[in-house]
XYZ file of C-alpha atoms in Angstrom:
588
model
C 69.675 132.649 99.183
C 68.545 133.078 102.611
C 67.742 129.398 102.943
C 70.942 128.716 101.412
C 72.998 130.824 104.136
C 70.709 128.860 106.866
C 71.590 125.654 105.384
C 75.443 126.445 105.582
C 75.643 127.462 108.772
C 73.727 124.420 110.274
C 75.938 122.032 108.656
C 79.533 123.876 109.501
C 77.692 123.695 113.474
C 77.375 120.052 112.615
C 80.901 119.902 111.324
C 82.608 121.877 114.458
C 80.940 119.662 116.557
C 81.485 116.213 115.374
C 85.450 117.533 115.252
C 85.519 119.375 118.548
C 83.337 115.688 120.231
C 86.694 114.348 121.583
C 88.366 117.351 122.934
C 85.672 118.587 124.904
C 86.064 116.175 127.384
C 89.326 116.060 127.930
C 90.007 119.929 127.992
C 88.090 120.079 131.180
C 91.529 119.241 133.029
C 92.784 122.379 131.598
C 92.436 126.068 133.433
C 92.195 128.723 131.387
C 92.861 132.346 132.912
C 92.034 135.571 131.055
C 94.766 138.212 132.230
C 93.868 141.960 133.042
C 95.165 142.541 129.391
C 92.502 140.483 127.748
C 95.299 138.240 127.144
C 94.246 134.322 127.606
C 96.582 132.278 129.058
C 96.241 128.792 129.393
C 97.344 126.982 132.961
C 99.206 123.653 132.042
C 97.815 120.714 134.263
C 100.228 119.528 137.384
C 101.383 115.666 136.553
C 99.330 113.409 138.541
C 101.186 109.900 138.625
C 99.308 106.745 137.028
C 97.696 104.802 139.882
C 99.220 100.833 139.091
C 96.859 98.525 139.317
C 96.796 94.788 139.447
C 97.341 92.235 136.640
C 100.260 94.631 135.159
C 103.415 93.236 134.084
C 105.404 96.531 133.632
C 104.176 100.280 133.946
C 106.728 102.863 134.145
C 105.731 106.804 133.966
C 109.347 108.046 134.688
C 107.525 109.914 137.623
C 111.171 109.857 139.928
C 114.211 110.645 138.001
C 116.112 108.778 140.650
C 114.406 105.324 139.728
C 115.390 105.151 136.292
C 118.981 104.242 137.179
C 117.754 101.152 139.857
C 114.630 99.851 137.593
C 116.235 100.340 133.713
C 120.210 99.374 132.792
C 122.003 100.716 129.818
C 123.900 98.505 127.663
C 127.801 98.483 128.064
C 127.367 95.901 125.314
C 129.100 96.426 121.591
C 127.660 95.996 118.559
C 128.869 93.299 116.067
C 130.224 94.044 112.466
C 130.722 97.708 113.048
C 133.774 99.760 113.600
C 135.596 100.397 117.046
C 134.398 103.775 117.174
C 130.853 102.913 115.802
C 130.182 99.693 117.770
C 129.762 100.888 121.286
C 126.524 101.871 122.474
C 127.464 104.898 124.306
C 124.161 107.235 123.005
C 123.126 108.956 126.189
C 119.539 108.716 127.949
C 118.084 111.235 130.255
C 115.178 111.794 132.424
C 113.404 114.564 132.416
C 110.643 117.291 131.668
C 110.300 117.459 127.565
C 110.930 120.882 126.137
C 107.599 122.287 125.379
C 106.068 120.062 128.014
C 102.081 120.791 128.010
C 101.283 119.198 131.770
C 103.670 120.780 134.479
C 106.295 118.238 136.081
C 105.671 115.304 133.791
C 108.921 113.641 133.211
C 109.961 111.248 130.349
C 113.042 108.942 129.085
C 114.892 111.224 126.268
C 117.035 109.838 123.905
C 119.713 112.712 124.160
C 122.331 111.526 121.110
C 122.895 112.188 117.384
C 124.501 109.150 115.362
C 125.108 106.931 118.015
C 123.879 103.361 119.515
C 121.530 103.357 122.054
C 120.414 100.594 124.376
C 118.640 100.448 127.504
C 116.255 98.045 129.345
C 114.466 97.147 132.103
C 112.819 93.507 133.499
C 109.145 92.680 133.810
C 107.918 92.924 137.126
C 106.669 88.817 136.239
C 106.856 87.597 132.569
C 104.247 87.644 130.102
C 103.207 83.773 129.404
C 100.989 83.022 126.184
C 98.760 81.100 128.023
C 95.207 82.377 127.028
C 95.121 85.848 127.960
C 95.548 88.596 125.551
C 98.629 90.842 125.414
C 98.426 94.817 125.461
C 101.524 96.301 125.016
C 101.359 100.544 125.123
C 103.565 103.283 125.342
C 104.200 106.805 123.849
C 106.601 108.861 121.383
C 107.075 112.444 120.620
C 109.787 113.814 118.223
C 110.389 117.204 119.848
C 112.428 118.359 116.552
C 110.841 115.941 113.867
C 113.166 112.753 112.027
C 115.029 112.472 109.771
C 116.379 108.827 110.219
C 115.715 106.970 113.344
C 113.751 104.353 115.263
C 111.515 104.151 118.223
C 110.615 101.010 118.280
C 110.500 99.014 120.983
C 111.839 95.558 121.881
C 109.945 92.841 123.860
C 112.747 90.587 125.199
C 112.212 86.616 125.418
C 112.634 85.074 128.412
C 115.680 83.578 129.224
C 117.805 82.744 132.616
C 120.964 83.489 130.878
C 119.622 87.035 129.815
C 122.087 90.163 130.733
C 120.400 93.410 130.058
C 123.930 95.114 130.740
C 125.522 93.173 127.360
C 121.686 93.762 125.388
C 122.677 94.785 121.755
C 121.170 94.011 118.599
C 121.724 90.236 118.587
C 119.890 90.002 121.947
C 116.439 87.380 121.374
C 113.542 89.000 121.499
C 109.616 88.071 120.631
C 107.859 90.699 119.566
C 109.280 94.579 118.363
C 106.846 97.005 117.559
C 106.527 100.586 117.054
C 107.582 103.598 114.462
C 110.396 103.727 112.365
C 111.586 106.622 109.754
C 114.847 106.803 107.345
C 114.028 109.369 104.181
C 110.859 109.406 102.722
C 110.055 105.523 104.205
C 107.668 105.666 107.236
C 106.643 102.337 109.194
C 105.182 100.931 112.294
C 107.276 97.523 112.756
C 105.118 94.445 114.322
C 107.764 91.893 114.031
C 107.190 88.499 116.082
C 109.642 86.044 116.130
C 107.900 82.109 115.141
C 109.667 79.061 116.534
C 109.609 76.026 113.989
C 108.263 73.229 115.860
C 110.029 70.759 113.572
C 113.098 72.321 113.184
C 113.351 74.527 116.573
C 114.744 77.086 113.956
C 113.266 80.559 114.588
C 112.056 83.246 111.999
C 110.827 86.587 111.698
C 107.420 87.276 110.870
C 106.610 90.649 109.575
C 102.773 92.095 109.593
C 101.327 93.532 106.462
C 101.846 97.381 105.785
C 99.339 99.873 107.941
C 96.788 100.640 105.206
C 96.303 104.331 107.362
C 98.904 107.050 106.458
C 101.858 107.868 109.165
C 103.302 110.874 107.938
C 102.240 113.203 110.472
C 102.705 110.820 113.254
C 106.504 111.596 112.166
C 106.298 115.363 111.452
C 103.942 116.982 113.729
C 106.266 116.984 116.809
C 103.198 115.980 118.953
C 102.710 113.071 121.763
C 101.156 109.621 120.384
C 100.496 106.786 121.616
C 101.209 103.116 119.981
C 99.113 100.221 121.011
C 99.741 96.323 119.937
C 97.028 93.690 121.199
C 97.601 90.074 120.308
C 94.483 88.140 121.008
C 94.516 84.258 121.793
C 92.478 83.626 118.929
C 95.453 84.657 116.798
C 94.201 88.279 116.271
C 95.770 91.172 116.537
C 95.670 95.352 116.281
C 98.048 97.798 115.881
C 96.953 101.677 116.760
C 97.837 104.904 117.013
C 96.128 107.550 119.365
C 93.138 105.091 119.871
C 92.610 104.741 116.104
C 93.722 100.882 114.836
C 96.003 101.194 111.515
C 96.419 97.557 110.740
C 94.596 94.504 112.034
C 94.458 91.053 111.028
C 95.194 87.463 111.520
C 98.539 85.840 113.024
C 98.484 83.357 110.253
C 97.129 85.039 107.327
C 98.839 88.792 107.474
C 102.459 87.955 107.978
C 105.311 87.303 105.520
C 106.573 84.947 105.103
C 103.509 82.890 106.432
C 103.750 80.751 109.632
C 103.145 78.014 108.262
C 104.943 76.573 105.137
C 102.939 75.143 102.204
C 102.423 71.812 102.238
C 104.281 70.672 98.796
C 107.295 72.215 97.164
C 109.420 72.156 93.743
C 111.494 68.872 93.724
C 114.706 70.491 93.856
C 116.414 67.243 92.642
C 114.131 67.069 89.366
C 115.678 68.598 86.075
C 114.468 69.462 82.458
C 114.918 66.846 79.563
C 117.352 67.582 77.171
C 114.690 66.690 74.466
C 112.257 68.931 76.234
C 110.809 71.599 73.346
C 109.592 74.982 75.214
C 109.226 76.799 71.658
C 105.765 77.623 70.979
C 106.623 79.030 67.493
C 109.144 77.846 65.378
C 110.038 79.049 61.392
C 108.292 76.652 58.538
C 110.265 74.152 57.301
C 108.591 73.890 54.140
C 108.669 77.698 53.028
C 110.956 78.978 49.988
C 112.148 82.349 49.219
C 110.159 83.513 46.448
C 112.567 83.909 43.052
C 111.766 87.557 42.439
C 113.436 88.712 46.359
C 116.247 90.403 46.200
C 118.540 90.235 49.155
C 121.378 92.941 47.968
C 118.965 95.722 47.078
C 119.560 98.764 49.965
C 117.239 100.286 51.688
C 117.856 103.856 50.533
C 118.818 105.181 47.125
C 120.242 108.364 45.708
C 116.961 110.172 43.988
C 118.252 110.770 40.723
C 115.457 112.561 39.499
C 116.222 115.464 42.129
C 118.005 118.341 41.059
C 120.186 121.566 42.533
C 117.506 124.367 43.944
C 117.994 127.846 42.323
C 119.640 130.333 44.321
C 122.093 127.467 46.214
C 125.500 129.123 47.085
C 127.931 126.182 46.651
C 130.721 128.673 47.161
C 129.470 129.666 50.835
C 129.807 128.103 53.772
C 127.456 127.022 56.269
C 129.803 128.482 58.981
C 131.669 131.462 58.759
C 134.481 132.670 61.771
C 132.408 135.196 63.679
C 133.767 138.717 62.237
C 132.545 140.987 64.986
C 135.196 138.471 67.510
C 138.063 139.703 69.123
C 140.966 138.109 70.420
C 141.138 138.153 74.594
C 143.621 140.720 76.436
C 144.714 137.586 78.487
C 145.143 135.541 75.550
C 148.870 133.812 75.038
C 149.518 131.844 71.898
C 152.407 130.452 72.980
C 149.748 128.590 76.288
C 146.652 128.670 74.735
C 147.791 128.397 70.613
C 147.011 130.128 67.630
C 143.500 132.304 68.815
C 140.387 131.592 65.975
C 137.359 133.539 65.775
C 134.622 131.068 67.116
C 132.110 129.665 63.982
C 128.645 131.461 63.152
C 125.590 130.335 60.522
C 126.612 131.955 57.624
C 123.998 135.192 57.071
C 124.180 134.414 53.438
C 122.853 131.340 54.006
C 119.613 132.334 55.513
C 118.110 133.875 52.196
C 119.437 130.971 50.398
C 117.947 126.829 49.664
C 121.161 126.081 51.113
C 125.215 126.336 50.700
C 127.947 124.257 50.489
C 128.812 121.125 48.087
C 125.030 120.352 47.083
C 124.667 116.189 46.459
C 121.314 114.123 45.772
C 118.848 113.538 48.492
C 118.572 109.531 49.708
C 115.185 108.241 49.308
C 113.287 104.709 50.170
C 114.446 101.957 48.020
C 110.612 100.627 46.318
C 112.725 97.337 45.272
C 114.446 96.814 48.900
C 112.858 93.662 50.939
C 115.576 92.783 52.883
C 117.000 89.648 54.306
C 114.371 86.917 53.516
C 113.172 84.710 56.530
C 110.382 82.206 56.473
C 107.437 82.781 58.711
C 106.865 81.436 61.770
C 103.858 78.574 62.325
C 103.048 76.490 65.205
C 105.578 73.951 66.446
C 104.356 70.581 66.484
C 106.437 69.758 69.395
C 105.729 71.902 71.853
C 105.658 70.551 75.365
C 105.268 74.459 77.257
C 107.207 75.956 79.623
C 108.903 73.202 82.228
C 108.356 72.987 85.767
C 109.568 70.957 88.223
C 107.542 68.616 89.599
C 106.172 69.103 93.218
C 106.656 67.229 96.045
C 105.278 67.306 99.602
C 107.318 69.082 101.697
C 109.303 67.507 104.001
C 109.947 70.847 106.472
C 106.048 70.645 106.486
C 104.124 71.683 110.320
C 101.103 73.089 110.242
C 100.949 75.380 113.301
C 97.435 76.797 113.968
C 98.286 78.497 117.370
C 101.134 81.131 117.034
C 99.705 83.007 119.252
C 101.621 81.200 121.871
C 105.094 82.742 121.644
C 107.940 82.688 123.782
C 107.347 84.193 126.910
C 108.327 87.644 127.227
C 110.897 88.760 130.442
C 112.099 92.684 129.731
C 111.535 95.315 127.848
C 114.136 96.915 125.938
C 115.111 100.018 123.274
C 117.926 99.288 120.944
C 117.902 102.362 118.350
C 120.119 103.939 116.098
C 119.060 107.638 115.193
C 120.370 110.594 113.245
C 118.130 112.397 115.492
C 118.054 113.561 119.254
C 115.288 114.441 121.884
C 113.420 111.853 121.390
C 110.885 111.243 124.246
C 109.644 107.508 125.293
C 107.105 107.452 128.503
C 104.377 105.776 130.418
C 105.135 102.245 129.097
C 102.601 99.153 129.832
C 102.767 95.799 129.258
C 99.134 93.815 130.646
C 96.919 91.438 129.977
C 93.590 93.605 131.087
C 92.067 95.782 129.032
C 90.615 97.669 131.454
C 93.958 98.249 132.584
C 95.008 99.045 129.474
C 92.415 102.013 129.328
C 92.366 103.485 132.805
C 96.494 104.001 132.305
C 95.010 106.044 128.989
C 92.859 107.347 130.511
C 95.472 108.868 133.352
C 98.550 109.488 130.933
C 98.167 109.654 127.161
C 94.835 111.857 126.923
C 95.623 114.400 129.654
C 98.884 115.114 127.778
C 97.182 115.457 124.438
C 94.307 117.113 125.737
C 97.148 119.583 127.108
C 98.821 119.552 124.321
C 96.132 120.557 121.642
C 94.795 123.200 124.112
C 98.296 124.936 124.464
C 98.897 124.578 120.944
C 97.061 127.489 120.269
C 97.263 128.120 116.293
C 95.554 124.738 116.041
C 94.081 125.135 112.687
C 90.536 124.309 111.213
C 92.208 121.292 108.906
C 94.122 120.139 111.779
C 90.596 119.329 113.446
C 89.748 118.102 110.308
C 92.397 115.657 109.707
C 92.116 114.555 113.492
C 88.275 113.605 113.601
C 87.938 112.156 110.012
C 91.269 109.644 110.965
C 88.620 108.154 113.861
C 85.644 108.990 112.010
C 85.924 108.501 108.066
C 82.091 108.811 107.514
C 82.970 112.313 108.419
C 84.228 112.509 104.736
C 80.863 112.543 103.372
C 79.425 114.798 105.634
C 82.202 117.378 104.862
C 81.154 116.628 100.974
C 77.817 117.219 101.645
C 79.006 120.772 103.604
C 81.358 121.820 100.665
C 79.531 120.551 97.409
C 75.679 120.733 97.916
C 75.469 124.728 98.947
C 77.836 125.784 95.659
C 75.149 123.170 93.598
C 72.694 125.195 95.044
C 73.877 128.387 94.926
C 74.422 127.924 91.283
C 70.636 126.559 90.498
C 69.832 129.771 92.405
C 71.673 132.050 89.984
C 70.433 130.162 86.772
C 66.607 130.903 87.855
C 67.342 134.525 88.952
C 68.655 135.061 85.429
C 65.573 133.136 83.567
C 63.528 135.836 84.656
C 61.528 138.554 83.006
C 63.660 141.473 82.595
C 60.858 144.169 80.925
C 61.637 147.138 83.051
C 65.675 146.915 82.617
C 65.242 146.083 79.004
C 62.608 149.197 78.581
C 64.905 151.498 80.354
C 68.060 150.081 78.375
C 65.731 150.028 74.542
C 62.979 152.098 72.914
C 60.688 149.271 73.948
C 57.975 150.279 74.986
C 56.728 149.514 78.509
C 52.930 148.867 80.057
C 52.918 152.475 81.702
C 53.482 154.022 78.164
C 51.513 152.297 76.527
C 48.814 153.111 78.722
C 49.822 157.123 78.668
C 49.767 157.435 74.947
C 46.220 155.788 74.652
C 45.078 158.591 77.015
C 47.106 161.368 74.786
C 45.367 160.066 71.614
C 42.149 160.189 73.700
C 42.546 163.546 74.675
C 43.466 164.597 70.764
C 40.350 163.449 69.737
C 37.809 164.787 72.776
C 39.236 167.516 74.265
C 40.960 167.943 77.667
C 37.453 167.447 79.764
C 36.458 164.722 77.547
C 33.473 166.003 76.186
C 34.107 164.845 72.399
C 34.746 168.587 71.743
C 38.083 169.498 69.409
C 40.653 171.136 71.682
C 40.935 175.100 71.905
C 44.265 174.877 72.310
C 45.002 175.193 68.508
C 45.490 177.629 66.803
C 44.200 179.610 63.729
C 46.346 178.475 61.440
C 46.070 174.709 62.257
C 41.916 175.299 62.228
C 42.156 176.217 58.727
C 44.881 174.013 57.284
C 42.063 171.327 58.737
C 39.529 173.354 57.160
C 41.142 172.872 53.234
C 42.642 169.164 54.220
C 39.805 167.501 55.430
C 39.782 164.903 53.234
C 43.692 164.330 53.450
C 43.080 164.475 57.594
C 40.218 161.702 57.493
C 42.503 159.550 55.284
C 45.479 160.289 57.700
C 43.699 159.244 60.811
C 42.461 155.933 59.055
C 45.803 154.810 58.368
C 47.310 155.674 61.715
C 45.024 153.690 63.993
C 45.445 150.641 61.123
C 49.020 151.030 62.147
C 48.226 150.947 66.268
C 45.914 148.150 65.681
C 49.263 145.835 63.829
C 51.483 147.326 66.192
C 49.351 146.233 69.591
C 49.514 142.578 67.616
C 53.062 142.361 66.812
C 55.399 140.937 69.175
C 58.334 143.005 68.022
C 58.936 146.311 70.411
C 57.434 149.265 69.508
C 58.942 152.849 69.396
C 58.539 154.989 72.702
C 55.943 157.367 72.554
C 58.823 160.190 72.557
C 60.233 159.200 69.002
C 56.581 158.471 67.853
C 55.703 160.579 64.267
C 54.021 163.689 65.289
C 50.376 163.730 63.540
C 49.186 165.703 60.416
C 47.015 168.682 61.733
């Protein structure tokens, strides 16, 4: 047991760590004071603005509330299809510190309305051209009070000299939206591109496979994360959440419908001869109802052989009025009629087979077949199930590059939600990755850092579920943890109770033990020598016993010949002996 213990507490220290790896690091930005009280407090960190660096085409931190208004523009625009009071998009954005904020002075963009349209966006500082470098698009959400219906997704507006961000509304082109999205039980993080045909010039959206991680706490833990999209040149691309990728893939192989079209089609002109036969069975033609079938037999009969049980009451009812009933105070027969007692199950009934009118029992028919039909054989003619022939396709283009979309001018959030206080910050739109992880590296993990270190009542499966969603070969090292000491534990208990349990089982039974044995060899030895062992009878008997030996000598030789036979089988035998204190006293 002791190694068992050892064992456990090794691998939990092992466990701890590999969950507590992350955190470490970026907890050193937060003080921790211990009060007078023995209280411990911890010190949020002061907001320290994002340093921009070069290659970005948008960063905003919402580090100056009065920059929002000159750098973003909320729609005056009106949504289409909807009703005059429903159209506008009048939902109301603010800037400022989050409630619960865990780092000191860091503002954010908070969607403020319940059930309303929202729209607001904000230009590049140069658009993003598909020209060979990747795209990394970043920014974060937190749900301060959960969702119940809403997106935050955001909008990645195509470039365009007659674009107006003050008339942006759902209509508006974009190229590529991204990000979460909740109504009911239905969570998903959208990547939607938009593809240009290059025959047609028609455009069409192209929507990425489902994230094969789960999102559910993403939505419910009222925590910071950040979402991540990289498209890659070579027509790769990741989607991720907190650092961790939940869907990856190819542009032309994980989208529905597929870029490209196939290359033949249905001829949508062709049509099915009249003559054509798609029945693979059909009845025989050459089958005849056998003379002895008998359409207009039924399939039940009366059983005439039954007859009335003894004891049936045909006078009785099955359902007598109820006599213990009475008639309502508030009852009025001229509104609510004549009053009856309400119907019971007769009592005299329950002794009896039955009461009421008795009548024959139906029973199976032996002669009833039914309606004849011949049986079904192969059809001769079958041709199988028609198609239309195919055809190449003339809307055929094979586009191996979709990579290069239309270049990308603003960035812009057009949500409806049935949910308020909804933060957005520290978006980034570059084409560096290194970029792309030094604004992490300054915004997203000093907030969650913060975050998990003021949290406080962060429990053990919390850490858990965060380290095995990065790591999943933590999952078998947790299995190990959990299922090898109880394996052992339980060997251990099967051995303890294999073995030998004389001295319980002597102290529980007459049996007798090793010690006893060995005492009443050395009482029998002193019978027969004498207390000082020199082969002299004892003194301690008395008269009496001297000469009832005296007259019984023969019966007292006989006496001691059969006892030690007896020791000698009982020393052999396997089965317990009695203890010396029940033992037959001897024959003086």
């Amino acid at each position: 047991m002791k190694f068992n213990t050892v064992y456990i507490v090794f691998l939990g220290v092992c466990l701890i760590g590999a969950t507590s790896a992350d955190t470490d690091d970026e907890d050193d930005d937060v003080q921790v004071e211990v009060e007078d009280d023995d209280e411990v407090r911890v010190e949020k960190p002061q907001f320290v603005p994002p340093t921009i660096q070069k290659n970005v085409h948008f960063a905003d931190s919402f580090n100056k509330k009065d920059e929002f208004k000159s750098r973003w523009t909320v729609s005056q625009a009106k949504k289409d299809g909807a009703e005059e009071n429903l159209s506008k998009y009048d939902g109301k954005w603010k800037v400022e510190v989050p409630k619960s904020s865990a780092v000191e002075g860091d503002l954010g963009l908070v969607l403020k309305s319940k059930a309303k349209h929202h729209a607001v966006a904000s230009k590049l500082n140069k658009p993003f051209k598909f020209d060979g470098k990747p795209l990394f698009v970043q920014y974060e959400v937190k749900y301060q009070d959960g969702i119940d219906c809403g997106g935050a997704y955001v909008k990645l507006l195509s470039a365009d000299p007659a674009l107006d961000l003050k008339q942006f509304h759902d209509k508006t082109p974009y190229t590529i939206m991204f990000g979460p999205d909740k109504c009911g039980l239905d969570n998903k993080l959208h990547f939607i591109f938009r593809h240009k045909n290059p025959k047609t010039g028609e455009i069409e959206e192209k929507h990425a496979k489902k994230p094969s991680a789960a999102l559910d706490s993403y939505f419910t833990d009222k925590k910071t994360h950040q979402y991540s999209l990289v498209i890659n040149p070579d027509n790769t691309f990741e989607v991720s959440v907190d650092g961790s990728v939940v869907n990856s893939g190819s542009l032309l192989d994980d989208f529905s419908p597929p870029v490209n079209p196939p290359k033949e089609i249905e001829d949508p002109n062709d049509k099915k001869p009249e003559d054509w036969d798609e029945k693979e069975k059909i009845p025989d033609p050459d089958a005849e109802k056998p003379e002895d079938w008998d359409e207009n037999e039924p399939e039940k009969i009366v059983d005439s052989e039954a007859t009335k049980p003894d004891g049936w009451l045909e006078d009785e009812n099955k359902l007598v009025p109820d006599p213990d009933a009475e008639k309502p105070k508030d009852w009025d027969e001229e509104m609510d009629g004549e009053w009856e007692a309400p119907l019971i199950e007769n009592p005299k009934c329950s002794d009896a087979p039955g009461c009421g009118k008795w009548e024959q029992p139906m029973i199976k028919n032996p002669k009833y077949k039914g309606k004849w039909r011949p049986p079904m054989i192969d059809n001769p003619n079958y041709q199988g199930i028609w198609k239309p022939r195919r055809i190449p396709n003339p809307n055929f283009f094979e586009d191996l590059d979709p990579y290069k979309m239309t270049p990308i001018n603003a960035v812009g959030l057009e949500l409806w939600s049935m949910t308020d206080e909804i933060v957005f910050d520290n978006f980034l739109v570059t084409d560096d990755k290194g970029v792309a992880e030094k604004w992490t590296e300054q915004t997203f993990q000093i907030k969650s850092a913060a975050e998990k270190a003021s949290s406080g009542g962060r429990s053990v499966m919390d850490a858990i579920s965060d380290a095995t969603r990065e790591r999943p070969w933590l999952w078998a090292l947790i299995l190990v943890v959990v299922v090898l000491p109880i394996v052992l534990i339980i060997a251990y208990c099967c051995m303890s109770k294999s073995e030998p349990e004389t001295l319980a089982e002597a102290k529980k039974t007459d049996a007798v033990s090793p010690d006893d044995e060995k005492k009443e060899e050395s009482a029998d030895k002193e019978e027969k020598t004498g207390p000082g062992g020199d082969n002299k009878p004892s003194t301690k008997k008395s008269k009496a016993s001297l000469e009832a030996t005296e007259d019984d000598g023969d019966d007292e030789d006989e006496v001691d010949a059969e006892e030690e036979e007896e020791e000698a089988q009982e020393k052999n035998s396997e089965s317990p002996r009695r203890s010396p204190r029940k033992r037959k006293s001897r024959k003086d």
